[in-house]
Short mmCIF file of N, CA and C in Angstrom, two decimals:
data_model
loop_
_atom_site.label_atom_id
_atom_site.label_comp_id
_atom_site.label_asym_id
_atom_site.label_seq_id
_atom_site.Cartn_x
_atom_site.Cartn_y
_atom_site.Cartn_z
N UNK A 1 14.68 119.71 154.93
CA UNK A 1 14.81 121.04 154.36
C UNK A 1 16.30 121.39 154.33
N UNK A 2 16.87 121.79 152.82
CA UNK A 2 18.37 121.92 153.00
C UNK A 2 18.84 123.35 153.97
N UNK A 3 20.08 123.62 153.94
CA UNK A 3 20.56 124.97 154.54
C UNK A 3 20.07 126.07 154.19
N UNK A 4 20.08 126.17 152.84
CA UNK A 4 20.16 127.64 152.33
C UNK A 4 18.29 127.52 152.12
N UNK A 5 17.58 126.68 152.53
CA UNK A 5 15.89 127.07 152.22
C UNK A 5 15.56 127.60 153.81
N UNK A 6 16.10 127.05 154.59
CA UNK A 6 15.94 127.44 155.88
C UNK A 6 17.03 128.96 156.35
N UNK A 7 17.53 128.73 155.76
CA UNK A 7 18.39 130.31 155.58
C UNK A 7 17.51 131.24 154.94
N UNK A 8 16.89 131.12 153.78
CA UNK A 8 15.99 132.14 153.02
C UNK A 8 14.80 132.53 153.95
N UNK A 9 14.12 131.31 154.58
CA UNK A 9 12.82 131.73 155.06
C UNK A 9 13.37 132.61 156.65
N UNK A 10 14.59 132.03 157.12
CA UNK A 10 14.56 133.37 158.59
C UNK A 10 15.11 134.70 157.51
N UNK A 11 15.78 134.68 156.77
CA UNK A 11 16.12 136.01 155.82
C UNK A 11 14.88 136.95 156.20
N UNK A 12 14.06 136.26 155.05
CA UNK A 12 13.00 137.09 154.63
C UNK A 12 12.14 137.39 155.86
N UNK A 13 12.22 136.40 156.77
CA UNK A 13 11.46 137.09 158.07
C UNK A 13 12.13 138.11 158.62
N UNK A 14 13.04 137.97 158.88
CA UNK A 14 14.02 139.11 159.35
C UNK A 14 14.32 140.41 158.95
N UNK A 15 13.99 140.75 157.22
CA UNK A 15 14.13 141.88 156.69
C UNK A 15 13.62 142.76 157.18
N UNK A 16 12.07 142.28 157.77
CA UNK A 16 11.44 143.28 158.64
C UNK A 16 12.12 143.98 159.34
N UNK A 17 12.33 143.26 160.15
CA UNK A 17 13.10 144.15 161.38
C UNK A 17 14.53 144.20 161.15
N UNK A 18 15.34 145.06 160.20
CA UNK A 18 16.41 144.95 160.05
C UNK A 18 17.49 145.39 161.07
N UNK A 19 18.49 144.50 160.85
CA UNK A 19 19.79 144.43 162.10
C UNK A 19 20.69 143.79 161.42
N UNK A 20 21.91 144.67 161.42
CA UNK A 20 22.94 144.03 160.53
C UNK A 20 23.65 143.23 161.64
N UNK A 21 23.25 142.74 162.71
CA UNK A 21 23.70 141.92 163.62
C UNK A 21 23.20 140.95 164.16
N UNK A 22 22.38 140.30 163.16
CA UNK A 22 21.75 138.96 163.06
C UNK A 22 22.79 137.91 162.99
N UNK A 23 22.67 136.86 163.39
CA UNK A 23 23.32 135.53 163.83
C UNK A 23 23.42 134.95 162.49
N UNK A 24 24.19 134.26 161.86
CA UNK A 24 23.98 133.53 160.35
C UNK A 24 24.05 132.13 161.05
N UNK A 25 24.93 131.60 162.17
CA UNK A 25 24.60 130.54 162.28
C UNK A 25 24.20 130.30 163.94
N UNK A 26 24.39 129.21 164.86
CA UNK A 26 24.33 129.31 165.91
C UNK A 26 25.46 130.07 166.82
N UNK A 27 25.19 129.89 168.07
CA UNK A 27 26.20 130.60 168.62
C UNK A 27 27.31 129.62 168.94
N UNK A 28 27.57 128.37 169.06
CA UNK A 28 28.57 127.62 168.98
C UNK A 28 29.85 127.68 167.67
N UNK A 29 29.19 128.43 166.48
CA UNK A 29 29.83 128.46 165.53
C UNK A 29 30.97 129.47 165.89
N UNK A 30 32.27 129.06 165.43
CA UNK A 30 33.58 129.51 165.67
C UNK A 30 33.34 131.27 164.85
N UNK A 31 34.82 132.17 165.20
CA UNK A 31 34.66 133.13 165.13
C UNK A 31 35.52 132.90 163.56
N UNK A 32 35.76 133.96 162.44
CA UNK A 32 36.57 133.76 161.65
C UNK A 32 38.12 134.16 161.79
N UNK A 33 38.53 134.64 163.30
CA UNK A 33 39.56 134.50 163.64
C UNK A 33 40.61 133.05 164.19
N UNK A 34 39.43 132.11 163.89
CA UNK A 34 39.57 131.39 164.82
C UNK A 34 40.07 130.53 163.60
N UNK A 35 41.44 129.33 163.87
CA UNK A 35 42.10 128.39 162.57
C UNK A 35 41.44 127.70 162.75
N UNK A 36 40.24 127.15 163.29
CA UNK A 36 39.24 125.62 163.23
C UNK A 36 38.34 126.20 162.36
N UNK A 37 38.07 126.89 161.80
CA UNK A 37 36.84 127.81 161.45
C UNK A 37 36.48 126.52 159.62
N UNK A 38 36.06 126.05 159.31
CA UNK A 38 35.42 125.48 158.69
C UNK A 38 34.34 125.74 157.71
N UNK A 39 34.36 125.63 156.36
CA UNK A 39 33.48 125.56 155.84
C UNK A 39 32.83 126.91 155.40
N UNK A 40 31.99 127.19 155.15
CA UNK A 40 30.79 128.33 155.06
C UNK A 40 31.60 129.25 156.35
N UNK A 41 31.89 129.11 156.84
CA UNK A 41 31.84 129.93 158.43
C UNK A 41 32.80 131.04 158.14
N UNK A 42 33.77 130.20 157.64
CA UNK A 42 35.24 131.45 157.37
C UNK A 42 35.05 132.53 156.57
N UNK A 43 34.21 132.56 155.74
CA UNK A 43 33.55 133.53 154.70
C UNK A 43 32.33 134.83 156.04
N UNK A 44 32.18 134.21 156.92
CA UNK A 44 31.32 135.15 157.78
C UNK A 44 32.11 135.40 159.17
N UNK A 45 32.39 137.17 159.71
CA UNK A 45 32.28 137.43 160.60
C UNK A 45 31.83 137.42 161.88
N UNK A 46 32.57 136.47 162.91
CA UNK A 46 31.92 135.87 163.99
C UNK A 46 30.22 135.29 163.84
N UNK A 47 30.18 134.95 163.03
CA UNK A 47 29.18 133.89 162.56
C UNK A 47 27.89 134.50 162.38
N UNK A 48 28.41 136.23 161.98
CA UNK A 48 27.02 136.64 161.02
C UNK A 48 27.21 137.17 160.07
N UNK A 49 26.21 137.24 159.52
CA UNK A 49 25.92 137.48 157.81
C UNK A 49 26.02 139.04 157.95
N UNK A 50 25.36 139.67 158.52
CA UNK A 50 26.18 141.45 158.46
C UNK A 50 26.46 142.06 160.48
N UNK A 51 27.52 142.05 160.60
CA UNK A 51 27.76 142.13 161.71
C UNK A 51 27.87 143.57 161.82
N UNK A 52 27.40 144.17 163.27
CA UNK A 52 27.88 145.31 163.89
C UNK A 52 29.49 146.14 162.73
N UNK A 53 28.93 147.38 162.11
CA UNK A 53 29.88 147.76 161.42
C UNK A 53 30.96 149.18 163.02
N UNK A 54 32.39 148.33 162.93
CA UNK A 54 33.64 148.58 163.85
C UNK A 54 34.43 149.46 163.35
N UNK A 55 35.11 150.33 163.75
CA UNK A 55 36.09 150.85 163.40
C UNK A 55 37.16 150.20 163.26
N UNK A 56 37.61 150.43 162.27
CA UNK A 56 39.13 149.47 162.10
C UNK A 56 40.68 149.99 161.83
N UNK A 57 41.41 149.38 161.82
CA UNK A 57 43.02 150.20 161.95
C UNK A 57 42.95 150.92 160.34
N UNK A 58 44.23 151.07 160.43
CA UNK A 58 44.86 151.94 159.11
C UNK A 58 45.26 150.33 158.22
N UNK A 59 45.71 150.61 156.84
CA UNK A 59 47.04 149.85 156.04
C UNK A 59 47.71 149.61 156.53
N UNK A 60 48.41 148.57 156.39
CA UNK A 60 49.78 148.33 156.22
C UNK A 60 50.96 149.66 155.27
N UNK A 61 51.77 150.31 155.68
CA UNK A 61 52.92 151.14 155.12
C UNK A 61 53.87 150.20 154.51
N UNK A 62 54.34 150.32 153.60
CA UNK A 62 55.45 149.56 152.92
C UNK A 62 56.83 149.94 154.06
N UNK A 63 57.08 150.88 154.67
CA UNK A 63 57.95 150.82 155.37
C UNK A 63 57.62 149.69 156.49
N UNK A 64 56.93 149.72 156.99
CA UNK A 64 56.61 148.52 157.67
C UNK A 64 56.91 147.48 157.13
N UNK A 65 56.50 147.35 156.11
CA UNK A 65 56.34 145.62 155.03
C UNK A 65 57.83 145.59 155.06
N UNK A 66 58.43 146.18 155.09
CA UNK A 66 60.14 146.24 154.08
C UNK A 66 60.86 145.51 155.55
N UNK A 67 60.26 145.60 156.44
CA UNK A 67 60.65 144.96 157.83
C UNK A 67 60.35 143.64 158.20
N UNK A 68 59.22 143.65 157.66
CA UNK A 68 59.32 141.72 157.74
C UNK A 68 59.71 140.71 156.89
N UNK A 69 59.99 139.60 157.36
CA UNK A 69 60.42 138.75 156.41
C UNK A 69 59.55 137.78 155.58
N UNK A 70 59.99 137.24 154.64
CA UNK A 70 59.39 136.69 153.23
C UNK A 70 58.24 135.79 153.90
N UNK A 71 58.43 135.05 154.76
CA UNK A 71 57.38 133.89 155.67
C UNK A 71 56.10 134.83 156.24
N UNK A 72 56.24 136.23 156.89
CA UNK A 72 55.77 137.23 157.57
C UNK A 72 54.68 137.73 156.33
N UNK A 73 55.26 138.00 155.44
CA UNK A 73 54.64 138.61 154.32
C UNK A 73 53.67 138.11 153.44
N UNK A 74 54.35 136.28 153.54
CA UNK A 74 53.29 135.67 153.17
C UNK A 74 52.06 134.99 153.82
N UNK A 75 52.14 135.07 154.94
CA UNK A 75 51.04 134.63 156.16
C UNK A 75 50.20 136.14 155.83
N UNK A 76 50.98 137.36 156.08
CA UNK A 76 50.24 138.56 156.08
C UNK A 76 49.24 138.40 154.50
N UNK A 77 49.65 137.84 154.10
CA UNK A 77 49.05 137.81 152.02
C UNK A 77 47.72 137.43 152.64
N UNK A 78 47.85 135.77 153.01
CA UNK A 78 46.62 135.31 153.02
C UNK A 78 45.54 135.80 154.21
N UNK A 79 46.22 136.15 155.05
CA UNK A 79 44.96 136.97 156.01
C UNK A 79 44.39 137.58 155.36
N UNK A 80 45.56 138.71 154.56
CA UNK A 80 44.81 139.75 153.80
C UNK A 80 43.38 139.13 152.98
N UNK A 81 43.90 138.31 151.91
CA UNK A 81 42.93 137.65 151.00
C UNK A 81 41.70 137.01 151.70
N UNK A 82 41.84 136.59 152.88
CA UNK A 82 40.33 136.25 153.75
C UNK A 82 39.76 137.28 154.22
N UNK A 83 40.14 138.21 154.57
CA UNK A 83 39.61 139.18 154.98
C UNK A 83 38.78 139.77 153.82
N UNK A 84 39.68 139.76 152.34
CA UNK A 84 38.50 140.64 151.24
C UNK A 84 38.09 139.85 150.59
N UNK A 85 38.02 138.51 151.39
CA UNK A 85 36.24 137.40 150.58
C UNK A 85 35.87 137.87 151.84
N UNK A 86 35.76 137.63 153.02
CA UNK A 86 35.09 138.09 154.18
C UNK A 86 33.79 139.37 153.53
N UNK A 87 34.60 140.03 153.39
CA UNK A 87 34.49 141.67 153.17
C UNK A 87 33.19 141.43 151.82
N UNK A 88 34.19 141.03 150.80
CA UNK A 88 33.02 140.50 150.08
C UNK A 88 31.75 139.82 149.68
N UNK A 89 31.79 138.56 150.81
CA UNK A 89 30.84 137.92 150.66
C UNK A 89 29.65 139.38 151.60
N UNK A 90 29.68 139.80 152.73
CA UNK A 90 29.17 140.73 153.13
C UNK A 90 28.64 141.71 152.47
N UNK A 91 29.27 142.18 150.99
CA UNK A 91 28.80 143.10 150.42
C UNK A 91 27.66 142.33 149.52
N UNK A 92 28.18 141.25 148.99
CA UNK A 92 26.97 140.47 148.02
C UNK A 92 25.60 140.57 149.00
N UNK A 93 26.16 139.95 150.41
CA UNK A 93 24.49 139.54 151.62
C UNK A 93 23.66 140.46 151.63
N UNK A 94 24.63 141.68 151.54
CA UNK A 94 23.87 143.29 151.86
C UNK A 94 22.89 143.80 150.47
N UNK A 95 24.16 143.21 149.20
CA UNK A 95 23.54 143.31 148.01
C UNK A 95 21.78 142.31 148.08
N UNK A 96 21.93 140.93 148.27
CA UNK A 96 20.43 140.24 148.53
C UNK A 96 19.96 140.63 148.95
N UNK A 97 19.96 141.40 150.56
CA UNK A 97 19.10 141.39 150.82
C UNK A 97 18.29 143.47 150.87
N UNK A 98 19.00 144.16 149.90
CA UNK A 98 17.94 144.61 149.14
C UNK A 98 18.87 145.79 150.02
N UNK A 99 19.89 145.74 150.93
CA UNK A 99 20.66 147.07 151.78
C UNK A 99 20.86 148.13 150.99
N UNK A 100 20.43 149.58 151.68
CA UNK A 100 21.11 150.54 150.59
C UNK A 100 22.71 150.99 151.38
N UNK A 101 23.30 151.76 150.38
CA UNK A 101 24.67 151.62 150.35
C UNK A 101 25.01 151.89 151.51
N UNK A 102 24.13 153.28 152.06
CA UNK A 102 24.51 154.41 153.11
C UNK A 102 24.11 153.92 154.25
N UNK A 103 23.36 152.64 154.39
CA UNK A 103 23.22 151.79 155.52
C UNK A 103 24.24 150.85 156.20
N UNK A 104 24.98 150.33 155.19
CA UNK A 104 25.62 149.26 154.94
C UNK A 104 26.97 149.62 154.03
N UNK A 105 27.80 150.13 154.67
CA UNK A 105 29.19 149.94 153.13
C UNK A 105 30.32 149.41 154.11
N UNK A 106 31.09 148.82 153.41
CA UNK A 106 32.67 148.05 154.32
C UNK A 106 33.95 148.34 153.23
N UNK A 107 33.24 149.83 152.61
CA UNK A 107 34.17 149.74 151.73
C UNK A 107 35.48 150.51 151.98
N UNK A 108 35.65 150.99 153.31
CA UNK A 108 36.57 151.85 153.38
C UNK A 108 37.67 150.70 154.00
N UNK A 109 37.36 149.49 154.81
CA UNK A 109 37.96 148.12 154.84
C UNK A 109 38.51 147.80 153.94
N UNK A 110 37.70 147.56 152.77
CA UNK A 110 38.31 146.87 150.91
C UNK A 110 39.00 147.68 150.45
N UNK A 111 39.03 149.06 150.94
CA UNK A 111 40.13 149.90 150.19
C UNK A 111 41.33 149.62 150.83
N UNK A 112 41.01 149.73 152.47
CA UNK A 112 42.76 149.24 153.36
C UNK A 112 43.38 148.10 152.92
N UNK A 113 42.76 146.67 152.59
CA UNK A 113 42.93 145.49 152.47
C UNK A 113 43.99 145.70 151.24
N UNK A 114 42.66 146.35 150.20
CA UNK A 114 43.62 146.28 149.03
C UNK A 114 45.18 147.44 148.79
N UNK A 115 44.80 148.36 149.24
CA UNK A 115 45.87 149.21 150.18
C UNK A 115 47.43 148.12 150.32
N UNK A 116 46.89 147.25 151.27
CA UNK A 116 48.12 146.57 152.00
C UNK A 116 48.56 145.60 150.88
N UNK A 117 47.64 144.95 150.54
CA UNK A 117 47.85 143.50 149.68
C UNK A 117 48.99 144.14 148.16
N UNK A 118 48.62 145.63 148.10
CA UNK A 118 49.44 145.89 146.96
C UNK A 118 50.36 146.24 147.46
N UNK A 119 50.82 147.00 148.50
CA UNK A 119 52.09 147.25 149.07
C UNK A 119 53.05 146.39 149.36
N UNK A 120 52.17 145.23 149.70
CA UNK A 120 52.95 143.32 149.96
C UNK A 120 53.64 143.07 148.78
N UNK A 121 53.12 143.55 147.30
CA UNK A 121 53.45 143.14 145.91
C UNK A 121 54.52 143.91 145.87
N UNK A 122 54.24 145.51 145.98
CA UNK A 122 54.93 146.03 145.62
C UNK A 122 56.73 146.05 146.35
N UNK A 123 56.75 145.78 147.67
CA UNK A 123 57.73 145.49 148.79
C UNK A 123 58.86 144.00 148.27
N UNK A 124 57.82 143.43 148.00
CA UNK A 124 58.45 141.64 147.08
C UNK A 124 58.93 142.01 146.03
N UNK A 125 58.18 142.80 145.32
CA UNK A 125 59.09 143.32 143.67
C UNK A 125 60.43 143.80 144.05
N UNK A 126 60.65 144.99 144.69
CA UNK A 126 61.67 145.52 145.48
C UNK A 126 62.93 144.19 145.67
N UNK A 127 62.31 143.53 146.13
CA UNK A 127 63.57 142.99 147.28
C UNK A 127 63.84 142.13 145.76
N UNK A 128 63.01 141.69 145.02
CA UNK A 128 63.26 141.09 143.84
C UNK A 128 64.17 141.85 142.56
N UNK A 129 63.96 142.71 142.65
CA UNK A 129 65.25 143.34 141.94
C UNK A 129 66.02 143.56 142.58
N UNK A 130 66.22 143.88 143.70
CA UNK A 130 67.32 144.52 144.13
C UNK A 130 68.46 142.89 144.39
N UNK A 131 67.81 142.14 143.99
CA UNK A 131 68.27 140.48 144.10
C UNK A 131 68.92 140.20 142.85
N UNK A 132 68.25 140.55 141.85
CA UNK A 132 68.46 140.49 140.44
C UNK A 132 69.66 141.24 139.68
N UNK A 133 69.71 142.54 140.94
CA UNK A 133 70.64 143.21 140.38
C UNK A 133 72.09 143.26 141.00
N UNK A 134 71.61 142.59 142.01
CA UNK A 134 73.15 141.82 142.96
C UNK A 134 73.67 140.89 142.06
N UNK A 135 72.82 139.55 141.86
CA UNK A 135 72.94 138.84 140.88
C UNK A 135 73.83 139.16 139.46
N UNK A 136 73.59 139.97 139.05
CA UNK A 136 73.92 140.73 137.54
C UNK A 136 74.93 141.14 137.82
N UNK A 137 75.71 141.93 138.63
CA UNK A 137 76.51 142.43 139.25
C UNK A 137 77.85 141.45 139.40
N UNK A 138 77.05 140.15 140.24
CA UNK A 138 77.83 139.45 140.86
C UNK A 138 78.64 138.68 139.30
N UNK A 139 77.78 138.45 138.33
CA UNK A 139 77.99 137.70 137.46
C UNK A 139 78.82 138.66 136.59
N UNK A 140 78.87 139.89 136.32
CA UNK A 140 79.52 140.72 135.83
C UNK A 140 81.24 140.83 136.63
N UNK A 141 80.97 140.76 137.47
CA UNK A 141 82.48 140.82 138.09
C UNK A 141 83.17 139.67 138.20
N UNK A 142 82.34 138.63 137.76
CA UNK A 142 83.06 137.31 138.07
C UNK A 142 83.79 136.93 136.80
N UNK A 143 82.79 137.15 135.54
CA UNK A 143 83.45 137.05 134.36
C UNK A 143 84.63 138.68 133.63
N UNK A 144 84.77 139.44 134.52
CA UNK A 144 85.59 140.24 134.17
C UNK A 144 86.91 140.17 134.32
#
């Protein structure tokens, strides 16, 4: 029996008794904080399909962002971007399995994520002109 048929049949048993803190895989399975995390797993929150909904921090501030450096910003990118498939795949699970919104939403998460991830853009544009226009500058005074 493949994964996902044995995934459907505890699903559907489970709807009964709903708990957004059902196990998706065993408990040996790594957390998605974790860099070994592998496969299917990294897409799920400590290795369930709708986990205990947490309070979580604020955004990222561009004043903040404007403080770290280019390596910083780009490690910060891709967390960001796992975090809103994370986020996402969660909303699709909730979508299957039939969740209404007011039970289940992580959307005030997808708004921070995307919050930060544009402030990351917008902070890089910045330092990118202000590069461009050193540049221009520099080349202007050289040929004068």
């Amino acid at each position: 029996m493949s994964f996902l048929q044995r995934l459907s049949r505890t699903t559907v048993s489970s709807i009964r008794s709903f708990s957004t803190a059902r196990p998706l895989f065993n408990e040996t399975t790594t957390t998605t904080t974790n860099s070994s995390a592998k496969g299917l797993s990294q897409f799920f929150e400590n290795g369930e399909s709708l986990p205990k909904q947490i309070w979580t921090g604020r955004s990222w501030k561009a004043s903040e962002l404007r403080l770290k450096s280019f390596d910083d910003l780009h490690k910060l990118w891709y967390v960001l971007l796992k975090e809103r498939n994370v986020l996402a795949t969660q909303r699709e699970e909730a979508k299957r399995l039939g969740i209404n919104k007011q039970i289940w939403s992580n959307a005030g998460r997808l708004k921070k994520c995307q919050k930060s991830m544009a402030r990351i853009k917008y902070v890089l544009n910045e330092r990118q002109r202000e590069y461009e226009q050193l540049v221009g500058e520099k080349a202007a005074s050289s040929s004068a």
